[in-house]
Short mmCIF file of C-alpha atoms and ligand atoms in Angstrom, two decimals:
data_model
loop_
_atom_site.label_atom_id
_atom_site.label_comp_id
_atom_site.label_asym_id
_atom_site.label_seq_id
_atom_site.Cartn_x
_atom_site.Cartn_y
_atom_site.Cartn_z
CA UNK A 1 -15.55 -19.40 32.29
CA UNK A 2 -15.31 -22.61 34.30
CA UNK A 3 -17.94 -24.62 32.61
CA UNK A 4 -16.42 -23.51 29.14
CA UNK A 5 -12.50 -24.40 30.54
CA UNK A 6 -12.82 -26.36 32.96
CA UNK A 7 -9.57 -26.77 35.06
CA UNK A 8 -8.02 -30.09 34.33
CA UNK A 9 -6.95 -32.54 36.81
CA UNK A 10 -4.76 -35.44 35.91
CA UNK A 11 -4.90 -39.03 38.34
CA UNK A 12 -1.81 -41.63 37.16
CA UNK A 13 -2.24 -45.32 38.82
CA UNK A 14 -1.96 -49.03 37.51
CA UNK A 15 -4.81 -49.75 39.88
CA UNK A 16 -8.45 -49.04 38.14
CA UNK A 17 -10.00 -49.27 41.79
CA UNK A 18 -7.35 -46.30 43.17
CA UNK A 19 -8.25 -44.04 40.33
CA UNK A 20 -12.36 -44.57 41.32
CA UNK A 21 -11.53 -43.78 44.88
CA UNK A 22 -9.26 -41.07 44.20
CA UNK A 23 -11.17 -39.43 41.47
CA UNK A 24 -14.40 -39.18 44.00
CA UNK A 25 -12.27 -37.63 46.74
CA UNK A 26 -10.94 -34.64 43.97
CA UNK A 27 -13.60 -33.79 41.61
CA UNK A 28 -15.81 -30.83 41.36
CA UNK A 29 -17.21 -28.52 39.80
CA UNK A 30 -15.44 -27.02 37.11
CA UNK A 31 -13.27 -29.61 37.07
CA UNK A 32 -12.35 -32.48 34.31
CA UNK A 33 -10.15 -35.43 35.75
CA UNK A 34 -8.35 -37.40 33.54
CA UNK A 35 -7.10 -40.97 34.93
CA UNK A 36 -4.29 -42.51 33.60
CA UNK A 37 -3.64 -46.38 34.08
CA UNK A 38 0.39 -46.02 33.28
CA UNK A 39 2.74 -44.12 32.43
CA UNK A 40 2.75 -43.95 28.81
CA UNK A 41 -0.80 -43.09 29.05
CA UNK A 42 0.08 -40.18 31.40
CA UNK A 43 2.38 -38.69 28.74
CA UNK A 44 0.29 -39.18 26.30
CA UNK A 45 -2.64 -37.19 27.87
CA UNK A 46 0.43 -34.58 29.03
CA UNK A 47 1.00 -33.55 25.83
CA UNK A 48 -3.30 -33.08 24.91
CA UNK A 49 -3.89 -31.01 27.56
CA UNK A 50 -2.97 -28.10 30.30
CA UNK A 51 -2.89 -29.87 33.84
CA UNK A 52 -3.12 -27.83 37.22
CA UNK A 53 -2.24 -30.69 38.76
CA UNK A 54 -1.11 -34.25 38.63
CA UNK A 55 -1.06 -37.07 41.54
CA UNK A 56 1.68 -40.12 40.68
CA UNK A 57 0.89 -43.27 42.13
CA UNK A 58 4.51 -44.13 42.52
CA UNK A 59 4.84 -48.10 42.41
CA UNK A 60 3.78 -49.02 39.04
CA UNK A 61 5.18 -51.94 36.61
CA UNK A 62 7.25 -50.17 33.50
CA UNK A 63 7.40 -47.07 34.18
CA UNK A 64 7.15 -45.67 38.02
CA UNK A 65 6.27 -42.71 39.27
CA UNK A 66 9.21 -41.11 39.79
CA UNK A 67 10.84 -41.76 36.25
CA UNK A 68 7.15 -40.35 35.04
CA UNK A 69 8.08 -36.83 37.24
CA UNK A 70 11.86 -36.53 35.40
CA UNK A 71 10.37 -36.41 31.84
CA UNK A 72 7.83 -33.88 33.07
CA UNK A 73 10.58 -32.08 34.76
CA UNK A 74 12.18 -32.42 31.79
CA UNK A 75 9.98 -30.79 29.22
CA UNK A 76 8.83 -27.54 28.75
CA UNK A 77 5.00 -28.08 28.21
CA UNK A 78 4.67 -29.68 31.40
CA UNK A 79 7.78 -28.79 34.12
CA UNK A 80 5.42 -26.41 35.75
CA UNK A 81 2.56 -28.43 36.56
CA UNK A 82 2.59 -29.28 40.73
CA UNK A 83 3.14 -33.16 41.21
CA UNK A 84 1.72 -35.02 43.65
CA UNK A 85 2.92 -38.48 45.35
CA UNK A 86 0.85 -41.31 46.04
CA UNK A 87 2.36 -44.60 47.62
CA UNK A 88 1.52 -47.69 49.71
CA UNK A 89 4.92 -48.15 51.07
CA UNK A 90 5.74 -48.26 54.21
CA UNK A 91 7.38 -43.90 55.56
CA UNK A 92 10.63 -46.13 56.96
CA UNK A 93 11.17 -46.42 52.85
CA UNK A 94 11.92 -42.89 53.20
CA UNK A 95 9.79 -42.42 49.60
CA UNK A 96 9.28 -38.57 50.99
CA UNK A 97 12.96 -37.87 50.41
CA UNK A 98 13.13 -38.88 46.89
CA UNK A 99 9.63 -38.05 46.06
CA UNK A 100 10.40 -33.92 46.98
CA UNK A 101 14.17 -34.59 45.07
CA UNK A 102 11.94 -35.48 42.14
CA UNK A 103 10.20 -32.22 41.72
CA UNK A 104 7.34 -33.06 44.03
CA UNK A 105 4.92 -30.70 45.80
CA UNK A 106 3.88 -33.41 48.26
CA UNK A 107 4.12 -37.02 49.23
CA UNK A 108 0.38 -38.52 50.63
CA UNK A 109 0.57 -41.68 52.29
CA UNK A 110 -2.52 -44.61 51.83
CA UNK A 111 -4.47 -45.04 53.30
CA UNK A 112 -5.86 -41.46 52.04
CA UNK A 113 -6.72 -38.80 54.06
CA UNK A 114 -9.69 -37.43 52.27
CA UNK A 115 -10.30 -33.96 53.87
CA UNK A 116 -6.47 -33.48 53.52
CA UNK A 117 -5.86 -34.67 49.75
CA UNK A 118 -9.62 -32.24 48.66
CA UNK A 119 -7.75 -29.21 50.53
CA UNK A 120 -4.56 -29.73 48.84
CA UNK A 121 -6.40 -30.12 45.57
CA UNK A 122 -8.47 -27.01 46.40
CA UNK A 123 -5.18 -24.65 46.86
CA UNK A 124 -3.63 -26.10 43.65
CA UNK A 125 -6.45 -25.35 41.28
CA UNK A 126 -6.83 -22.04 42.71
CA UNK A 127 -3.41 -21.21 42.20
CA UNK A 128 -3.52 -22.63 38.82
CA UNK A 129 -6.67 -20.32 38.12
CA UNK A 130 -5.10 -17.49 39.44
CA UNK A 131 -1.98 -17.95 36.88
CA UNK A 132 -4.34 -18.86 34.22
CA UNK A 133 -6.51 -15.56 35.06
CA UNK A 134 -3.11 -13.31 34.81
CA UNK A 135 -1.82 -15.06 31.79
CA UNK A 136 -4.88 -13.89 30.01
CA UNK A 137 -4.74 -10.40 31.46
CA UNK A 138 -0.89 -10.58 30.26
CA UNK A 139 -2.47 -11.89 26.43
CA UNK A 140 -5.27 -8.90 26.45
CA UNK A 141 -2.66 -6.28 27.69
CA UNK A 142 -0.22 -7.29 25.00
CA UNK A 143 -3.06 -7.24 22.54
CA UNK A 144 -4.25 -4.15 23.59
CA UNK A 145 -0.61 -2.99 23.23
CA UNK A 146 -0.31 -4.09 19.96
CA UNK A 147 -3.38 -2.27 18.50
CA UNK A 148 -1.95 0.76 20.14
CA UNK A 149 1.11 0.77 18.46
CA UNK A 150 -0.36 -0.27 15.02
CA UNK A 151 -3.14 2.90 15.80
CA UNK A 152 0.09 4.83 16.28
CA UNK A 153 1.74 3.98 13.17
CA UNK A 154 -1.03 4.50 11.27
CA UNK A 155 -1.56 8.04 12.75
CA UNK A 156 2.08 8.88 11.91
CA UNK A 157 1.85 7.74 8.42
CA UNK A 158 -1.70 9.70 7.94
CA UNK A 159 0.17 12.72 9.90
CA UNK A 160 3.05 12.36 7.48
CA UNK A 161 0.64 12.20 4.40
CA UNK A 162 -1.46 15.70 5.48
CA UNK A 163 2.31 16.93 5.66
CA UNK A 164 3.32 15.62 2.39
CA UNK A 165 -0.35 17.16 0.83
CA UNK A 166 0.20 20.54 2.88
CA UNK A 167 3.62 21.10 1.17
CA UNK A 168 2.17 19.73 -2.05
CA UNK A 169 -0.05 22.28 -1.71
CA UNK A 170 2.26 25.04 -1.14
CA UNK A 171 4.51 24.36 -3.82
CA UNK A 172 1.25 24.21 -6.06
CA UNK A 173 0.03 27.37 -5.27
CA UNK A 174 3.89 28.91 -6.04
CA UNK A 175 4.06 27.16 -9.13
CA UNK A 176 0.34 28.11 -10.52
CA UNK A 177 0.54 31.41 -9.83
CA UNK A 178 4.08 32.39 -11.10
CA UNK A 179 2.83 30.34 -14.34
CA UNK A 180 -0.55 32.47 -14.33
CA UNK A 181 1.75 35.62 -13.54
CA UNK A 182 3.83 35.15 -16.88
CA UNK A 183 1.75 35.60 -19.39
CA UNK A 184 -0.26 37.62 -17.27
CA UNK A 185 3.07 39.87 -16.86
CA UNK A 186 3.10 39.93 -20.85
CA UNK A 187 -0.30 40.74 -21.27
CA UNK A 188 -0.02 44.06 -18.71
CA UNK A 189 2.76 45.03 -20.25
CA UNK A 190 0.92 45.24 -23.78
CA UNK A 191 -1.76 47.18 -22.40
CA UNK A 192 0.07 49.88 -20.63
CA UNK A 193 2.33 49.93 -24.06
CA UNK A 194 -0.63 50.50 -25.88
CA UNK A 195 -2.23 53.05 -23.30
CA UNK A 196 0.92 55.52 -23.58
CA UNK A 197 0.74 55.08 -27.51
CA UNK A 198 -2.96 56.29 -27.14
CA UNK A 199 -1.93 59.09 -24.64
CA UNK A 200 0.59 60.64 -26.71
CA UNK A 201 -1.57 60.02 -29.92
CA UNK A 202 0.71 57.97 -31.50
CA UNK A 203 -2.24 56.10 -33.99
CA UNK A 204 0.46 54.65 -36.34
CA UNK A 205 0.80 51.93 -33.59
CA UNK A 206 -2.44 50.76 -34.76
CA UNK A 207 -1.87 49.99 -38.36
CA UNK A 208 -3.36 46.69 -39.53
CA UNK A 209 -0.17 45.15 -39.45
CA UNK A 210 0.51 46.14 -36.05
CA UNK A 211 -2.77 45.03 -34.77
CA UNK A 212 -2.42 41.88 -36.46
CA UNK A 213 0.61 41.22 -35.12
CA UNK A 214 -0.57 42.68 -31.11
CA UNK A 215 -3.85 40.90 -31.35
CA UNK A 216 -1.46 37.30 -32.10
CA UNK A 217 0.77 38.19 -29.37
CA UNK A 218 -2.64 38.73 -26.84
CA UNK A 219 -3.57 35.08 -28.01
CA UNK A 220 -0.76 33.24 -27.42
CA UNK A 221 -0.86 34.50 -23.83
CA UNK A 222 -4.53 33.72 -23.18
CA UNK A 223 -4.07 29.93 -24.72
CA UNK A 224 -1.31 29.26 -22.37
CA UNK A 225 -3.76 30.49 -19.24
CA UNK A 226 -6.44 28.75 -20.76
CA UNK A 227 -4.45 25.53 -21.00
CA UNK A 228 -2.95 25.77 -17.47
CA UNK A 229 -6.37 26.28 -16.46
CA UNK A 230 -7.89 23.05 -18.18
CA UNK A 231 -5.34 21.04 -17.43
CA UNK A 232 -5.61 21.79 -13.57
CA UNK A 233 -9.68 21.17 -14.58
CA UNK A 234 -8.71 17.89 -15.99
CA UNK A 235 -6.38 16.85 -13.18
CA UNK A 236 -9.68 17.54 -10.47
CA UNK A 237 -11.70 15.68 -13.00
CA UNK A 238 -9.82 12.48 -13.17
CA UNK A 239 -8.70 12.47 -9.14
CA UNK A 240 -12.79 12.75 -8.96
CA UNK A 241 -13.19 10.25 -11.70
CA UNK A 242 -15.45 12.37 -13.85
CA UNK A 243 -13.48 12.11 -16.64
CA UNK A 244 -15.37 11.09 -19.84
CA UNK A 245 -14.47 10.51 -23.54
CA UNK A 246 -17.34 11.70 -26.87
CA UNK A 247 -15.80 9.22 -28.38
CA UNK A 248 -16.38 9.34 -32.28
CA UNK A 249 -15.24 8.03 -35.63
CA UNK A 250 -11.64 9.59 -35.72
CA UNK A 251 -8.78 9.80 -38.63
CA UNK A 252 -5.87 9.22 -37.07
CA UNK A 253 -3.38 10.08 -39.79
CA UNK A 254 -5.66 12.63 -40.97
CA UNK A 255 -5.30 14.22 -37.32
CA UNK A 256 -1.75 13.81 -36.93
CA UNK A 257 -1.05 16.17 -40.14
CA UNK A 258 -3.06 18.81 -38.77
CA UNK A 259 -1.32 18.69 -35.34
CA UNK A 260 2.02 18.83 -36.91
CA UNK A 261 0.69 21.51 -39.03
CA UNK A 262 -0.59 23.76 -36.45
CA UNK A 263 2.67 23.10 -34.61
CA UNK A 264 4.85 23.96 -36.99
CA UNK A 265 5.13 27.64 -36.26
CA UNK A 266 5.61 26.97 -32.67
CA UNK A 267 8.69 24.65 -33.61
CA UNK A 268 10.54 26.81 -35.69
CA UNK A 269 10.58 29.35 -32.78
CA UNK A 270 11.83 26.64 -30.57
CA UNK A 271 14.83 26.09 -33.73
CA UNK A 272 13.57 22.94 -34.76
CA UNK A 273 11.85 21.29 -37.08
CA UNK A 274 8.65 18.03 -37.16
CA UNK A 275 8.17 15.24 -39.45
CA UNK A 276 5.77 13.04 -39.79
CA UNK A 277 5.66 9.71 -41.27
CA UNK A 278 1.76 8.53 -41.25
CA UNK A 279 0.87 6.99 -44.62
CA UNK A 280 -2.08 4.62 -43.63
CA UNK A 281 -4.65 5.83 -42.52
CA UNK A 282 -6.52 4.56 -39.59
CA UNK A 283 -9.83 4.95 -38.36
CA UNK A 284 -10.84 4.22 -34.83
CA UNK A 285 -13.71 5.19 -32.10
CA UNK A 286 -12.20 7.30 -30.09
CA UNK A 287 -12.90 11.15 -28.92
CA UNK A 288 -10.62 13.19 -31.08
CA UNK A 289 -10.07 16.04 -29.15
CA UNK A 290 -8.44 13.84 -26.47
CA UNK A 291 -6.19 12.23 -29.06
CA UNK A 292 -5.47 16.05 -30.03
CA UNK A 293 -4.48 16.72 -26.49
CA UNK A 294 -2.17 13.76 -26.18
CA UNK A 295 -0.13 14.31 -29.01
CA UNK A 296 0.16 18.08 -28.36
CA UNK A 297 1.27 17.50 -24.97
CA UNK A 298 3.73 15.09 -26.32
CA UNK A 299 5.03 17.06 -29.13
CA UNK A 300 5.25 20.23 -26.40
CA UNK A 301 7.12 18.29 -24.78
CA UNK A 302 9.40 17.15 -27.39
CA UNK A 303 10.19 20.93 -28.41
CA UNK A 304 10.47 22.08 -24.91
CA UNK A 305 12.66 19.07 -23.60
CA UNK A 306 14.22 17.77 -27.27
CA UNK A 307 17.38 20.55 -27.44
CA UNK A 308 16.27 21.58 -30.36
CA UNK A 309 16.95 18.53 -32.38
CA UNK A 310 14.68 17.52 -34.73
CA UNK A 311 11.32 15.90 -33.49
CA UNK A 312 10.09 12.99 -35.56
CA UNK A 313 6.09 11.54 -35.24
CA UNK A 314 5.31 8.18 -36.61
CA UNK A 315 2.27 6.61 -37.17
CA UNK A 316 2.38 2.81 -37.07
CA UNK A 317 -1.05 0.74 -37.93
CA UNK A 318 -1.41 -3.04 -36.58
CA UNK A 319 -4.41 -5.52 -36.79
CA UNK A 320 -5.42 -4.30 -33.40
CA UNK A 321 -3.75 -1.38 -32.44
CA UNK A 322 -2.73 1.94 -33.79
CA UNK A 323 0.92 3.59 -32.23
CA UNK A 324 1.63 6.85 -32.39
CA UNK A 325 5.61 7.62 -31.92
CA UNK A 326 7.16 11.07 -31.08
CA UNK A 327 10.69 10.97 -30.93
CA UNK A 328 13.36 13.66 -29.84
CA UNK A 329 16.54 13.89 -29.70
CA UNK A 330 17.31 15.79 -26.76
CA UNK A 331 19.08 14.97 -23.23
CA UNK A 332 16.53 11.83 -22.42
CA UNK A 333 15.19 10.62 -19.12
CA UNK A 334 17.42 8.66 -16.44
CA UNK A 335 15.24 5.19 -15.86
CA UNK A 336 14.64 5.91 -12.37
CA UNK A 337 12.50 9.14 -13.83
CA UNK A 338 10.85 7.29 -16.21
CA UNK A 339 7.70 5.92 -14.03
CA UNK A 340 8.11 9.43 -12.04
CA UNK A 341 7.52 11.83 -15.05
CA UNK A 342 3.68 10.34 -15.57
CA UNK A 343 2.92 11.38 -11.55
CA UNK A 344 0.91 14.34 -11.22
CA UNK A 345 3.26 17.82 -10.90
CA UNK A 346 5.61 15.83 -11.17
CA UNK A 347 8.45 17.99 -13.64
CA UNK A 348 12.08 17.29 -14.25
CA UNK A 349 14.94 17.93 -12.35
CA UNK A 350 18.20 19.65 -13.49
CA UNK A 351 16.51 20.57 -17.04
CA UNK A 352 18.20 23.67 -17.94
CA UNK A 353 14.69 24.39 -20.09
CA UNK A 354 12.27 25.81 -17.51
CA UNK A 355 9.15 22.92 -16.44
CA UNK A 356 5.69 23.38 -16.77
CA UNK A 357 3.09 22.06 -14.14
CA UNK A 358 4.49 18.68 -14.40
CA UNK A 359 0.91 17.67 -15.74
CA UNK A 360 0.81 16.77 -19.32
CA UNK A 361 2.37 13.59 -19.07
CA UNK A 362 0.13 12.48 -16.40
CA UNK A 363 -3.22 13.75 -17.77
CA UNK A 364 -2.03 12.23 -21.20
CA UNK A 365 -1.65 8.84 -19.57
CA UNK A 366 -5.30 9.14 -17.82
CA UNK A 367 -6.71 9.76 -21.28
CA UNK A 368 -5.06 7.24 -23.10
CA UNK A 369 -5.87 4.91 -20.27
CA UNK A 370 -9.65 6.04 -20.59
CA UNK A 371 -9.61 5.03 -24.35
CA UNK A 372 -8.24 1.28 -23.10
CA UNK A 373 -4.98 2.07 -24.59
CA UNK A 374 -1.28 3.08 -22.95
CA UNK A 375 1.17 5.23 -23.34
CA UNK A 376 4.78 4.63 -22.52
CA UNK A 377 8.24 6.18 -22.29
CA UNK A 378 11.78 4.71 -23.73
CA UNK A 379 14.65 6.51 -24.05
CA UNK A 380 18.84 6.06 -23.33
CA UNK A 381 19.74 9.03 -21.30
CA UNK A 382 21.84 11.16 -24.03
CA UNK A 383 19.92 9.75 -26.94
CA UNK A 384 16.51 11.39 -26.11
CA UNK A 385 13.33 10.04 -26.10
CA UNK A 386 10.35 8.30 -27.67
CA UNK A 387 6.87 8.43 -26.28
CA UNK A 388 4.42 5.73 -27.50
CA UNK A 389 0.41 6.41 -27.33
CA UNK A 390 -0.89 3.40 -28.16
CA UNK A 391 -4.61 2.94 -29.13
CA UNK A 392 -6.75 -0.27 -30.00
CA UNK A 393 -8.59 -0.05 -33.07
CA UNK A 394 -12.50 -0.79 -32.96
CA UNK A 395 -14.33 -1.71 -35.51
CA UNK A 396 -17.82 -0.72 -34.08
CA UNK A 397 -18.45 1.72 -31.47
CA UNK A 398 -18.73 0.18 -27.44
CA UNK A 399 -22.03 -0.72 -25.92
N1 ATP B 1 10.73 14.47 -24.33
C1 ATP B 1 11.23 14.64 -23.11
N2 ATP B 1 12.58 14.62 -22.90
C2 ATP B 1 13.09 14.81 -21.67
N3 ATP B 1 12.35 14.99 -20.57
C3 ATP B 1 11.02 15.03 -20.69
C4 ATP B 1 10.38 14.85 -21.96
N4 ATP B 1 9.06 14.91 -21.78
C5 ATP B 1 8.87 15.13 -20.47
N5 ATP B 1 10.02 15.20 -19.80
C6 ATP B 1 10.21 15.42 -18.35
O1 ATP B 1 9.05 15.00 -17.69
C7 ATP B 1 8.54 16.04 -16.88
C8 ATP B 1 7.02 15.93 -16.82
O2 ATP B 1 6.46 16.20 -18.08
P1 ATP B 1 5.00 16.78 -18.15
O3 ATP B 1 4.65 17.01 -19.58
O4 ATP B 1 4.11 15.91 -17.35
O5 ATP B 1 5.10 18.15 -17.34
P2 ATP B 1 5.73 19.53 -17.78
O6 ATP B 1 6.05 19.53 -19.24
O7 ATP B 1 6.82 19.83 -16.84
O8 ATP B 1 4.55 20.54 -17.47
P3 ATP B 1 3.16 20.70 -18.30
O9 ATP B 1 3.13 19.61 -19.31
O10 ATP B 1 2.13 20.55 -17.24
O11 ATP B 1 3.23 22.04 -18.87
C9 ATP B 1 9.03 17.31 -17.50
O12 ATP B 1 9.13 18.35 -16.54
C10 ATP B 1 10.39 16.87 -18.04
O13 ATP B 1 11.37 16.98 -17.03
MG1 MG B 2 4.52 18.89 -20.64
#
């Protein structure tokens, strides 16, 4: 430690052959003395480096030693530092008494009494190592301090996090399973309906018609457990980022009609009604089922969420990109939901129509991310909403 900081020692006199003598009597090992032949140059070395102690010759022409110990007195980086007193004068010039009223630790006399001036020196730099040695223990505690605290945040803010995830979790587990249960519910219900027609032998509950009409009801309940179910497989396949596109040559407006189409029914039992405006046609390389799933999701959403006002799709074809519009007309989305809606489970608040999973929007987004395209939300709470799926166009398939 010494060799690497040595403890600095600073010598002040106009006389080049008093700093010789005096710099032999105090050096040593692990020890740098700087000599100083004035003043000035004693500030100016001051302000360079940490001193553990300086000796003032105190006759000197311009500045003396004394006015040299009232600036150090006087400024921060260096009041600390333990002066020293040299003079040639005469003790009945009483220098001793103005010398300690200056700040000074001691007053030495010349002739120099080597053995005396080398153990004064030797108690100084030890007490300047000592302070040096605690100031660092000080620095490391504070450090050590420091990275405690930040450890502790961090621990607090993973602690909260596992909480956050745990309740997450909980509320997850409530919401699949009462979504599983209803058209689970439905289904049971059917069956046990049909098993007391069969017990009592009541065959005209069998007709064509009627199982037509039974065998459509079964459906409808399956697709909406096989959705819930692939959408919770898409959600674990884009937080594991295994989510792929077949990407294909795809007709948009072509795709859009059939969507609407196979809507349609689903729409008029909501009480409203779709229309679509896609004239162009646009082709583009992208995986069509995908596309399918974003503009059902949208459109779901539309009839769900859209009061039963009329739902309008538009297609809109640019050089580079193709936009697909669907626009309610429904209650809307206050801004500070607007961002919220595309996080994962993440369903309205105070909708009077009952939420899904809170999924659709945010798996939608994934895939029309995937595809290099967006999909965005405007709307003026009480004027409803328009969703925007924006795709680019590509005139070759992607290496
Ligand atoms: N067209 C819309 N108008 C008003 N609010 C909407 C509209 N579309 C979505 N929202 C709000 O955004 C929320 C999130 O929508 P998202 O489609 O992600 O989930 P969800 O419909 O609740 O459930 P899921 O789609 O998984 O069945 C909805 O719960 C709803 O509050
Ligand atoms: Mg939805």
């Amino acid at each position: 430690m010494q060799a690497e900081h040595p403890t600095k020692l600073l010598i002040v006199d106009d006389l080049p052959e008093n700093l010789q003598a005096l710099n032999a009597v105090i050096r040593g090992d692990g020890r740098q003395i700087f000599q100083a032949g004035s003043g000035e140059e004693a500030l100016a070395l001051l302000l360079q480096h940490d001193f553990a102690m300086a000796f003032l010759d105190v006759q000197m022409p311009g500045m003396d030693g004394f006015e040299l110990a009232e600036l150090m007195r006087g400024t921060e980086r260096t009041r600390q530092i333990p002066i020293v007193f040299v003079t040639a004068a005469g003790k009945e010039l009483n220098y001793s008494f103005k010398g300690y009223e200056a700040g000074a630790v001691d007053v030495l006399y010349k002739p120099l009494d080597s053995r005396a001036v080398r153990s004064k020196v030797e108690v100084f730099v030890a007490l300047y190592e000592q302070r040096e040695a605690t100031r660092a223990q000080v620095r490391a505690l504070e450090l050590a301090r420091q990275k405690q605290e930040a450890t502790l945040a961090e621990l607090n803010a993973a602690q909260a996090q596992l909480q956050r995830a745990l309740a997450m979790r909980d509320e997850f587990m409530s919401m699949v399973s009462h979504e599983m249960r209803t058209p689970l519910n439905t289904l049971y219900l059917e069956t046990q309906l049909r098993k007391m027609q069969l017990e009592r032998g009541n065959m005209a509950a069998f007709g064509a018609e009627q199982l037509q009409r039974m065998v459509a009801r079964d459906d409808r309940q399956i697709q909406s457990i096989i959705r819930l179910i692939d959408d919770m497989l898409d959600v674990s396949r884009i937080r594991s980022g295994k989510l792929s596109l077949r990407p294909g040559w795809v007709e948009l407006s072509g795709l859009l009609r059939r969507v609407v189409h196979d809507l349609t029914p689903q729409a008029a039992t909501a009480g409203c009604t779709i229309s679509l405006e896609a004239d162009t046609p646009v082709s583009g390389w992208w995986d069509e089922f995908r596309i399918e799933q974003i503009v059902v999701n949208l459109l779901t959403n539309a009839l769900r969420y859209g009061a039963q006002r009329p739902v309008a799709v538009t297609l809109v074809v640019e050089q580079d990109v193709a936009r697909v519009e669907v626009r309610d007309q429904g209650p809307g989305i206050d801004p500070e939901q607007q961002q919220k809606i595309f996080e994962p489970y993440e369903r309205g608040v105070g909708n009077e129509v009952p939420a899904g999973l809170g999924l659709g929007l945010y798996i939608s987004r994934e895939l029309a991310e995937v595809h290099e395209g967006t999909l965005t939300v405007s709307s003026t709470p009480g004027e409803g909403a328009v969703f925007t799926l924006t795709l680019p166009r590509r005139d070759a398939p992607p290496a």
